[in-house]
PDB file of C-alpha atoms and ligand atoms in Angstrom:
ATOM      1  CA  UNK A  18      13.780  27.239 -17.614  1.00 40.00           C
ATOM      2  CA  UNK A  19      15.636  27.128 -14.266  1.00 43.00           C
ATOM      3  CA  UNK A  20      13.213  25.104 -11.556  1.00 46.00           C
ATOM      4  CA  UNK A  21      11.250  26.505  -8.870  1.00 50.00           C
ATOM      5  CA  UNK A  22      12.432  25.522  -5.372  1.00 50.00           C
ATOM      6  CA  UNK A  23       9.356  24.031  -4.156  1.00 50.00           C
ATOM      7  CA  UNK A  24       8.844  24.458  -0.361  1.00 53.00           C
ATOM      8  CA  UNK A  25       6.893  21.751   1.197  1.00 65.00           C
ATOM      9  CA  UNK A  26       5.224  18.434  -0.137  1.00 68.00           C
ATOM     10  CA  UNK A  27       2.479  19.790   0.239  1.00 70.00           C
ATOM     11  CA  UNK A  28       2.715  23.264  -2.050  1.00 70.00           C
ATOM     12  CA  UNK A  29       3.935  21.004  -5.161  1.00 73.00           C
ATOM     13  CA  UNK A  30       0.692  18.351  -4.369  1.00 75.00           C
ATOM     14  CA  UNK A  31      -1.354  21.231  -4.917  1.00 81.00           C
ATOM     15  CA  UNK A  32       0.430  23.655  -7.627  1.00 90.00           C
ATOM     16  CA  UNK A  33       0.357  20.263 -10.155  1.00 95.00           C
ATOM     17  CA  UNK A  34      -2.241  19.232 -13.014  1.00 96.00           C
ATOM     18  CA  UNK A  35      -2.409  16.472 -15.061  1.00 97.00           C
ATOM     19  CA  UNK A  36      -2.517  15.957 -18.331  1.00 97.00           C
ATOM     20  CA  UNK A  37      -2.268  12.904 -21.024  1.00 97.00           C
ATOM     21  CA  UNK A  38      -1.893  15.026 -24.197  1.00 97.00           C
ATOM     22  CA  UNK A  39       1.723  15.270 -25.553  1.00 98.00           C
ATOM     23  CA  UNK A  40       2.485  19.034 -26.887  1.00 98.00           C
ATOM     24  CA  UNK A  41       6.081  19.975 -28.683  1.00 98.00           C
ATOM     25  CA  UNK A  42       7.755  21.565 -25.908  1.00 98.00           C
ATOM     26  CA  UNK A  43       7.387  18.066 -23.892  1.00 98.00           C
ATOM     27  CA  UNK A  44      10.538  16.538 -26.191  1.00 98.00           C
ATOM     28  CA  UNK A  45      12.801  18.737 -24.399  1.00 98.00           C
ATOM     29  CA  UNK A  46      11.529  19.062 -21.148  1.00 98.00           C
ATOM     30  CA  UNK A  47      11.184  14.792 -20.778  1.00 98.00           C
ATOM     31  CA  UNK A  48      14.907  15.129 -21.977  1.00 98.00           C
ATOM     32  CA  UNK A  49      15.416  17.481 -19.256  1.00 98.00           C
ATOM     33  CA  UNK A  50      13.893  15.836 -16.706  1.00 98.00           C
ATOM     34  CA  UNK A  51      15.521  12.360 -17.435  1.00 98.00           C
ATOM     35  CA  UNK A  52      18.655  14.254 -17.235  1.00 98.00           C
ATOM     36  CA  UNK A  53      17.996  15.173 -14.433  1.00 97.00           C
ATOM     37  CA  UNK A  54      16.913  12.541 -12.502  1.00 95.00           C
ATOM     38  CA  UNK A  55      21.250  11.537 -13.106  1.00 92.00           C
ATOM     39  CA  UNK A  56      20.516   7.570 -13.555  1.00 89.00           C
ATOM     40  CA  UNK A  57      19.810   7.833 -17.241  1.00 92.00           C
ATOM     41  CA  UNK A  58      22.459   8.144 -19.524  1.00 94.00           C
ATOM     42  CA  UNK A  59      22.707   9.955 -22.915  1.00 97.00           C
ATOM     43  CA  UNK A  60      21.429   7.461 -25.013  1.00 97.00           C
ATOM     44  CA  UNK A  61      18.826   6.921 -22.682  1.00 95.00           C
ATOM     45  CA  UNK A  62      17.484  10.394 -22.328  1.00 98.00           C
ATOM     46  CA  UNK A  63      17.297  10.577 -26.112  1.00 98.00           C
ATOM     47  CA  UNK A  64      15.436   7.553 -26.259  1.00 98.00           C
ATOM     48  CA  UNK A  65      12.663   9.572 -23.442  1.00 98.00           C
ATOM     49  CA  UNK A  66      12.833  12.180 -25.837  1.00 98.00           C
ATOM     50  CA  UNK A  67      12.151  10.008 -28.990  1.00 98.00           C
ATOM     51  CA  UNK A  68       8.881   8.456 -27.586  1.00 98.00           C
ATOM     52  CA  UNK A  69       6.925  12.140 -27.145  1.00 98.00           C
ATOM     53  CA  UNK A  70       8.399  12.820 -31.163  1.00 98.00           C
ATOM     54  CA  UNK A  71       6.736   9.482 -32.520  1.00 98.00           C
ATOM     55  CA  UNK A  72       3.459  10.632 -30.020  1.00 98.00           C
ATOM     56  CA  UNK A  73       3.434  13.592 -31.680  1.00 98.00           C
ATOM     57  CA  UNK A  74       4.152  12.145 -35.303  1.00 98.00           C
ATOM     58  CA  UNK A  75       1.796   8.849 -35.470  1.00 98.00           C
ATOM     59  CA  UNK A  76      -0.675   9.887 -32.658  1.00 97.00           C
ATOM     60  CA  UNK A  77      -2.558   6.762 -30.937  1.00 95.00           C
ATOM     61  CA  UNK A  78      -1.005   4.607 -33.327  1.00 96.00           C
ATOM     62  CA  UNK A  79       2.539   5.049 -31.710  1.00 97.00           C
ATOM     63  CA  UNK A  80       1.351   2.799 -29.031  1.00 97.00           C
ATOM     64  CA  UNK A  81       2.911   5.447 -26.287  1.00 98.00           C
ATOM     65  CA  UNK A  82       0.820   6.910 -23.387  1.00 98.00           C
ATOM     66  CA  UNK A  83       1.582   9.878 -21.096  1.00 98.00           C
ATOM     67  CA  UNK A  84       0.614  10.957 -18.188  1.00 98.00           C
ATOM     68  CA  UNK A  85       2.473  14.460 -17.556  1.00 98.00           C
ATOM     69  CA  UNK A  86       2.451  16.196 -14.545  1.00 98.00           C
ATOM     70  CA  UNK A  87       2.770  20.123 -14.947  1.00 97.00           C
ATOM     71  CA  UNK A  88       3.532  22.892 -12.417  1.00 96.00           C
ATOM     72  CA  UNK A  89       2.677  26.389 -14.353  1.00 94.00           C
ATOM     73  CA  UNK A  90       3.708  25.526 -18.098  1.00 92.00           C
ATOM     74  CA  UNK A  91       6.010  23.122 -17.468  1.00 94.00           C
ATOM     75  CA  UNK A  92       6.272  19.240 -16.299  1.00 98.00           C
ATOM     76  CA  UNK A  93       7.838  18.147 -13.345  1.00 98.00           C
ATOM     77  CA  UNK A  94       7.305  14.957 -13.937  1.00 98.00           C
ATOM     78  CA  UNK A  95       6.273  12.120 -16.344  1.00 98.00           C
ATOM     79  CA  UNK A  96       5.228   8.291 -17.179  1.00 98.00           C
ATOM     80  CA  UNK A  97       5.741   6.958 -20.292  1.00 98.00           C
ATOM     81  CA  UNK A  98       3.522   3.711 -20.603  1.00 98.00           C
ATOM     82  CA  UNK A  99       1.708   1.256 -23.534  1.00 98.00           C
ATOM     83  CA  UNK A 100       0.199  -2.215 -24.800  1.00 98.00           C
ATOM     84  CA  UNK A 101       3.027  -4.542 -25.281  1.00 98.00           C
ATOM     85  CA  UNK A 102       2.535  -5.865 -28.763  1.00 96.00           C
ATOM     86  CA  UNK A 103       0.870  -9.627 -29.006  1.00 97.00           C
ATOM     87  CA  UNK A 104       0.622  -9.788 -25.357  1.00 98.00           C
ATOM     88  CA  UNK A 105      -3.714 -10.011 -24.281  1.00 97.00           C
ATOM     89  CA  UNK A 106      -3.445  -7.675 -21.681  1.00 98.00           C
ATOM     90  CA  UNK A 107       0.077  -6.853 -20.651  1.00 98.00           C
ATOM     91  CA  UNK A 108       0.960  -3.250 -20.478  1.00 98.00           C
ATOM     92  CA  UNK A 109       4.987  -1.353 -20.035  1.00 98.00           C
ATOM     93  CA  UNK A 110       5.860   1.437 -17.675  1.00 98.00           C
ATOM     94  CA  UNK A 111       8.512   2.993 -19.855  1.00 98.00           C
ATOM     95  CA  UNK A 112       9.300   5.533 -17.832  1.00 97.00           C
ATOM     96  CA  UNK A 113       8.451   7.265 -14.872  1.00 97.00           C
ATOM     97  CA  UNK A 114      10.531  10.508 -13.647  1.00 98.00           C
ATOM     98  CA  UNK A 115      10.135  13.102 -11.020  1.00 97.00           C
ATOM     99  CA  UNK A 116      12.228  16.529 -11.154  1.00 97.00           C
ATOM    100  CA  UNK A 117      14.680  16.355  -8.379  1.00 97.00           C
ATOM    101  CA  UNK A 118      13.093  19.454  -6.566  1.00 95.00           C
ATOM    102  CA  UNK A 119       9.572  17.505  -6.938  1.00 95.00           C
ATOM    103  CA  UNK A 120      10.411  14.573  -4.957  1.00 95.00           C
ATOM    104  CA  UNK A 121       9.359  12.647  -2.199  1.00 95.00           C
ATOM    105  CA  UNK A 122       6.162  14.527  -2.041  1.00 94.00           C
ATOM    106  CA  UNK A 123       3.732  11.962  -3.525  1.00 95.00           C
ATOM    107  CA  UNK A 124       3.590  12.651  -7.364  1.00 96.00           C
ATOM    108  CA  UNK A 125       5.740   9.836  -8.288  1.00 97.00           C
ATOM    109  CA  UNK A 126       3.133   7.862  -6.490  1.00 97.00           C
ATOM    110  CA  UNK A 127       0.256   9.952  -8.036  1.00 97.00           C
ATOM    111  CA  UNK A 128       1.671   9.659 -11.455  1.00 98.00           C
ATOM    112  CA  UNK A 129       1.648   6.113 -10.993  1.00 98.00           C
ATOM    113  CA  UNK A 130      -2.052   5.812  -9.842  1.00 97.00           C
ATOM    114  CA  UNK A 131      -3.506   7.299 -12.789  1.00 98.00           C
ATOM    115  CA  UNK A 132      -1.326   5.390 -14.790  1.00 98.00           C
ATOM    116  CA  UNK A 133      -2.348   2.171 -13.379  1.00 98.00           C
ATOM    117  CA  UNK A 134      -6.167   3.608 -13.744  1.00 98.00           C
ATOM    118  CA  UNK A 135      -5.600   4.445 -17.849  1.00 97.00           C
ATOM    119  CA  UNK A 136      -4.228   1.192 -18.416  1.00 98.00           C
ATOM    120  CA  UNK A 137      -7.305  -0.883 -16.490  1.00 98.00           C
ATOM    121  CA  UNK A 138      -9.485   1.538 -18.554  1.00 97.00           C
ATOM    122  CA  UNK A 139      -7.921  -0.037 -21.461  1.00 96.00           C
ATOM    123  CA  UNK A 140      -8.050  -3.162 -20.930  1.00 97.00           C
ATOM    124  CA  UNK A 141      -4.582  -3.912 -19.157  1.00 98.00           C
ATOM    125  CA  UNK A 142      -4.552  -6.236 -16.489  1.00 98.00           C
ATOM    126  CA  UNK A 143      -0.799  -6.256 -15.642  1.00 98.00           C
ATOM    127  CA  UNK A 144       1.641  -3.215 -15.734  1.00 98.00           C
ATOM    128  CA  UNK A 145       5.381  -4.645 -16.198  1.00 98.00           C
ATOM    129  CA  UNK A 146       8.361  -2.060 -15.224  1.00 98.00           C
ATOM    130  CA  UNK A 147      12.084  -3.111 -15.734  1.00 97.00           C
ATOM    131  CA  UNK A 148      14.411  -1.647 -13.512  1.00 96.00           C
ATOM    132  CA  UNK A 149      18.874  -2.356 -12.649  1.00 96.00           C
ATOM    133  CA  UNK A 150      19.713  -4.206 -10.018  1.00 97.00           C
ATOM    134  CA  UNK A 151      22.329  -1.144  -9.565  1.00 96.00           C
ATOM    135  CA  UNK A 152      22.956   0.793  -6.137  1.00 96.00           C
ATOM    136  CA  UNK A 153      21.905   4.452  -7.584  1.00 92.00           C
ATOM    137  CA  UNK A 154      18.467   2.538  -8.591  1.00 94.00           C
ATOM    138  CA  UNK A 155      17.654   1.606  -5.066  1.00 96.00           C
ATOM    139  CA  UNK A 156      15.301   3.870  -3.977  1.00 94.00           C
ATOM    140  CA  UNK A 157      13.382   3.291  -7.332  1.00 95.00           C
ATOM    141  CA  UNK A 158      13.281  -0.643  -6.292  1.00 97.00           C
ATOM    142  CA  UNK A 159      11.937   0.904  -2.723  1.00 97.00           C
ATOM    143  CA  UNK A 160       9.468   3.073  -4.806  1.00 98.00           C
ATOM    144  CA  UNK A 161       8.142  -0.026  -6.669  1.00 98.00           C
ATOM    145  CA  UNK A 162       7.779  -2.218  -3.850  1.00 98.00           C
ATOM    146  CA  UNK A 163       6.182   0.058  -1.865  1.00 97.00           C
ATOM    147  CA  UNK A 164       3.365   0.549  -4.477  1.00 98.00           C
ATOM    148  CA  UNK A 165       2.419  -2.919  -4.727  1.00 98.00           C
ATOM    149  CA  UNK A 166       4.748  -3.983  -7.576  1.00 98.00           C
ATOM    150  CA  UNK A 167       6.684  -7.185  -7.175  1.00 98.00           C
ATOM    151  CA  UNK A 168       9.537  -8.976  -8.866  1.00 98.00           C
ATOM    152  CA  UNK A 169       8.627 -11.134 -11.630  1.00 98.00           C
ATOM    153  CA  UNK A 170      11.802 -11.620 -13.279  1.00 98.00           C
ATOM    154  CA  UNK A 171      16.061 -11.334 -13.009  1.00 98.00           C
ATOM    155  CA  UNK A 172      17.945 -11.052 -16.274  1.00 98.00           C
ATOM    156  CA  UNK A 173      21.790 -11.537 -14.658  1.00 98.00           C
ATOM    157  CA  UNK A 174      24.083  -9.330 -16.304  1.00 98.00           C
ATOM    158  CA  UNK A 175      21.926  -8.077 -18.194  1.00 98.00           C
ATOM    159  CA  UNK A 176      22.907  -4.130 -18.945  1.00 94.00           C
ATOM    160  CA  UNK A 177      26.577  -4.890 -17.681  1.00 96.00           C
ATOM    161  CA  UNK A 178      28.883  -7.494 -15.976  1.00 98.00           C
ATOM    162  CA  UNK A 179      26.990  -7.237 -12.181  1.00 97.00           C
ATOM    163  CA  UNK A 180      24.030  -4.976 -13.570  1.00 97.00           C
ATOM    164  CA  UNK A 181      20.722  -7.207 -13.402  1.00 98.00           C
ATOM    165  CA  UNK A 182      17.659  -6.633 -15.297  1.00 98.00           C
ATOM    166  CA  UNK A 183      15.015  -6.573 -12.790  1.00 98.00           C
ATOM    167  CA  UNK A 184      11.304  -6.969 -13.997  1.00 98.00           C
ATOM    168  CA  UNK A 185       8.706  -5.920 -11.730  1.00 98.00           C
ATOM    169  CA  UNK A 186       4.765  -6.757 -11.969  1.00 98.00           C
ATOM    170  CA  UNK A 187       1.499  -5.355 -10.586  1.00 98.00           C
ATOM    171  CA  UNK A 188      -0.940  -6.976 -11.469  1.00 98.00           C
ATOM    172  CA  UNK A 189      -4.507  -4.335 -11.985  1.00 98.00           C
ATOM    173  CA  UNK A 190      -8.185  -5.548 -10.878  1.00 91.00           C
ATOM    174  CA  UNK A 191     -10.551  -5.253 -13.942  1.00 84.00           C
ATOM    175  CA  UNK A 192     -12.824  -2.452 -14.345  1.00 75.00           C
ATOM    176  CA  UNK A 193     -16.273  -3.016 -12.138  1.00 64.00           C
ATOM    177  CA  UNK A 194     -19.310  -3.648 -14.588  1.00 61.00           C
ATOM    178  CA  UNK A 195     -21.732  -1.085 -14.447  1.00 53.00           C
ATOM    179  CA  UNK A 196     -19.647   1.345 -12.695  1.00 48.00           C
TER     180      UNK A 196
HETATM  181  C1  COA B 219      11.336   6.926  -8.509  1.00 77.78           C
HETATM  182  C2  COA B 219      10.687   8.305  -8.507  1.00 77.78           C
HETATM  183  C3  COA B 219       9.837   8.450  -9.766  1.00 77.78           C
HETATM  184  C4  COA B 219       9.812   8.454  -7.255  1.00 77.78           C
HETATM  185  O1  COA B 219       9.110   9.685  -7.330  1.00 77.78           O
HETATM  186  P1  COA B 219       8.700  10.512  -6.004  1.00 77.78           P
HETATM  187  O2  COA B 219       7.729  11.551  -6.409  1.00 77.78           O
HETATM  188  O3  COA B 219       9.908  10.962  -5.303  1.00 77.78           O
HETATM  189  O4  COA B 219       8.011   9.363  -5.135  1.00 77.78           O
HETATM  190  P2  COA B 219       6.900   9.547  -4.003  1.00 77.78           P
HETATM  191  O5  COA B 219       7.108  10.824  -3.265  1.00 77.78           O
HETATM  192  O6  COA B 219       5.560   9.318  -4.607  1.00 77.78           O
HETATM  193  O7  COA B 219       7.290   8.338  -3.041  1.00 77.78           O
HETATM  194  C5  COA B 219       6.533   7.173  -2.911  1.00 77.78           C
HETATM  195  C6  COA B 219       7.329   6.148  -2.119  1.00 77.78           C
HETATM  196  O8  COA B 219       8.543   5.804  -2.801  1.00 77.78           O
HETATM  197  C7  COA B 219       9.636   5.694  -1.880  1.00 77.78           C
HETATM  198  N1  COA B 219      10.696   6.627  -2.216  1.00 77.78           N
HETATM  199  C8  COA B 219      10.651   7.586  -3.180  1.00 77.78           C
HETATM  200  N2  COA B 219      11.800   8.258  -3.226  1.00 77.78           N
HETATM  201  C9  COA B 219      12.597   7.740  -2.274  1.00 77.78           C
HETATM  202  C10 COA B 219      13.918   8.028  -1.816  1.00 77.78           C
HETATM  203  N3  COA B 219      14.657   9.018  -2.362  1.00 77.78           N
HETATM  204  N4  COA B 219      14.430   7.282  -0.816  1.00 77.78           N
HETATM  205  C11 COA B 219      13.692   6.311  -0.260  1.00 77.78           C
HETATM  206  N5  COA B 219      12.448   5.990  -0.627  1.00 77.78           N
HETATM  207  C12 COA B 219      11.903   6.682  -1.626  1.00 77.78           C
HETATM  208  C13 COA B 219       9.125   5.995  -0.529  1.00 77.78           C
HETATM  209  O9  COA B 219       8.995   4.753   0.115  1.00 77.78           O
HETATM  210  C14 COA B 219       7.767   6.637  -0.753  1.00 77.78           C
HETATM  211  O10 COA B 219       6.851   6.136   0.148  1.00 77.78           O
HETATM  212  P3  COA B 219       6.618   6.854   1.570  1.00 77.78           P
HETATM  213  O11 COA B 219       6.296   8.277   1.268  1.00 77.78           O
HETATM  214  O12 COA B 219       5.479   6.072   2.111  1.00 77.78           O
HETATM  215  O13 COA B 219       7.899   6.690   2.304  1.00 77.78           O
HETATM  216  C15 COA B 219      11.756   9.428  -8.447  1.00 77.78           C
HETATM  217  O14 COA B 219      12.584   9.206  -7.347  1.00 77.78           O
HETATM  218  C16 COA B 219      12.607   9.547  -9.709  1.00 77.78           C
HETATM  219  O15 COA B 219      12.239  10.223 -10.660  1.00 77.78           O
HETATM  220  N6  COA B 219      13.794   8.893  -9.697  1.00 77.78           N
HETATM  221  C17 COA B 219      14.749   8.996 -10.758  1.00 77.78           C
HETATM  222  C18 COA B 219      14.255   8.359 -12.033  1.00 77.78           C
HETATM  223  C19 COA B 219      13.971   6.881 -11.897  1.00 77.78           C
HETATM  224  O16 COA B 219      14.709   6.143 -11.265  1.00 77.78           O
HETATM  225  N7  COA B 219      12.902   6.435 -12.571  1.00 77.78           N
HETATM  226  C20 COA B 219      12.550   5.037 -12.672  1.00 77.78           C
HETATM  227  C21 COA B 219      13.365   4.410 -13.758  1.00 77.78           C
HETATM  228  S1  COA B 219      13.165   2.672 -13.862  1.00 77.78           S
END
């Protein structure tokens, strides 16, 4: 399905719902949207793709959280996000992707909000994101920063000869008692 143009920040802050529950016709659009977003490559996109299938196959169990946002039928946007195993309270931002015609309007931002609000709700107490030190990942660094996320880690060389691994942390308030 060929995207909408979307006028103003403000028409796509209103036209979107959220939703956590994964349905089928998610594995292709997440593909579509990390292809998209052109920083991802193949492998990568397949691996976005993957993560709704096991969802969808093992439920709960997969360990994979979404939160999807939808204009009409269709996302335009997604996080990806779980516990990290035999950690106490350390969750992983997998992914987090905005269409191209969706951005700069706030929903990356939203998406990451309610994110940060399931994982409190469950117990996390710091949300980890990796990220390349690459120039075509800059304004995701900006995006990061700019939500309260700071560097925790550099893993030099990581992905390639002068590609860095770059781990960034936000770290969530517990839930109020009572509240
Ligand atoms: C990163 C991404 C999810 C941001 O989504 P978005 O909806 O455009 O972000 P928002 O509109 O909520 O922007 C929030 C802040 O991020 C920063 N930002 C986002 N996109 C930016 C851009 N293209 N250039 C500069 N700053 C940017 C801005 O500082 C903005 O704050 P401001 O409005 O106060 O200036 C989106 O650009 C994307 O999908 N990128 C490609 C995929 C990707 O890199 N994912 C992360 C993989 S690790």
């Amino acid at each position: 399905v060929a995207g909408r143009a979307l006028s103003t920040p403000d028409d796509t802050a209103s036209q979107v719902r959220l939703r956590s529950r994964p349905r089928r016709e998610d594995i292709a659009a997440v593909r579509e949207l990390a292809a998209a977003a052109g920083v991802f490559s193949g492998a990568e996109q397949s691996v976005a793709a993957e993560l709704v299938a096991e969802r969808l196959e093992r439920g709960i169990e997969s360990g994979y959280l979404f939160t999807f946002a939808d204009i009409g039928d269709r996302p335009v946007g997604y996080t990806a996000f779980g516990p990290i195993p035999m950690t106490a309270d350390a969750y992983d931002l997998y992914w987090i992707v905005v269409a191209p015609e969706a951005q700069r309007a706030g929903l990356g931002r939203r998406l990451l909000e309610v994110t940060e609000a399931i994982v409190r709700r469950g117990g996390g107490r710091k949300l980890y994101v990796e990220t390349s030190s690459r120039a075509d990942y800059a304004r995701t660094r900006r995006f990061y920063r700019r939500a309260g996320y700071s560097q925790a880690a550099r893993l030099v060389d990581f992905y390639a000869d002068g590609d860095d691994k770059l781990v960034y942390c936000k770290e969530l308030p517990g839930e109020a008692r009572g509240s």
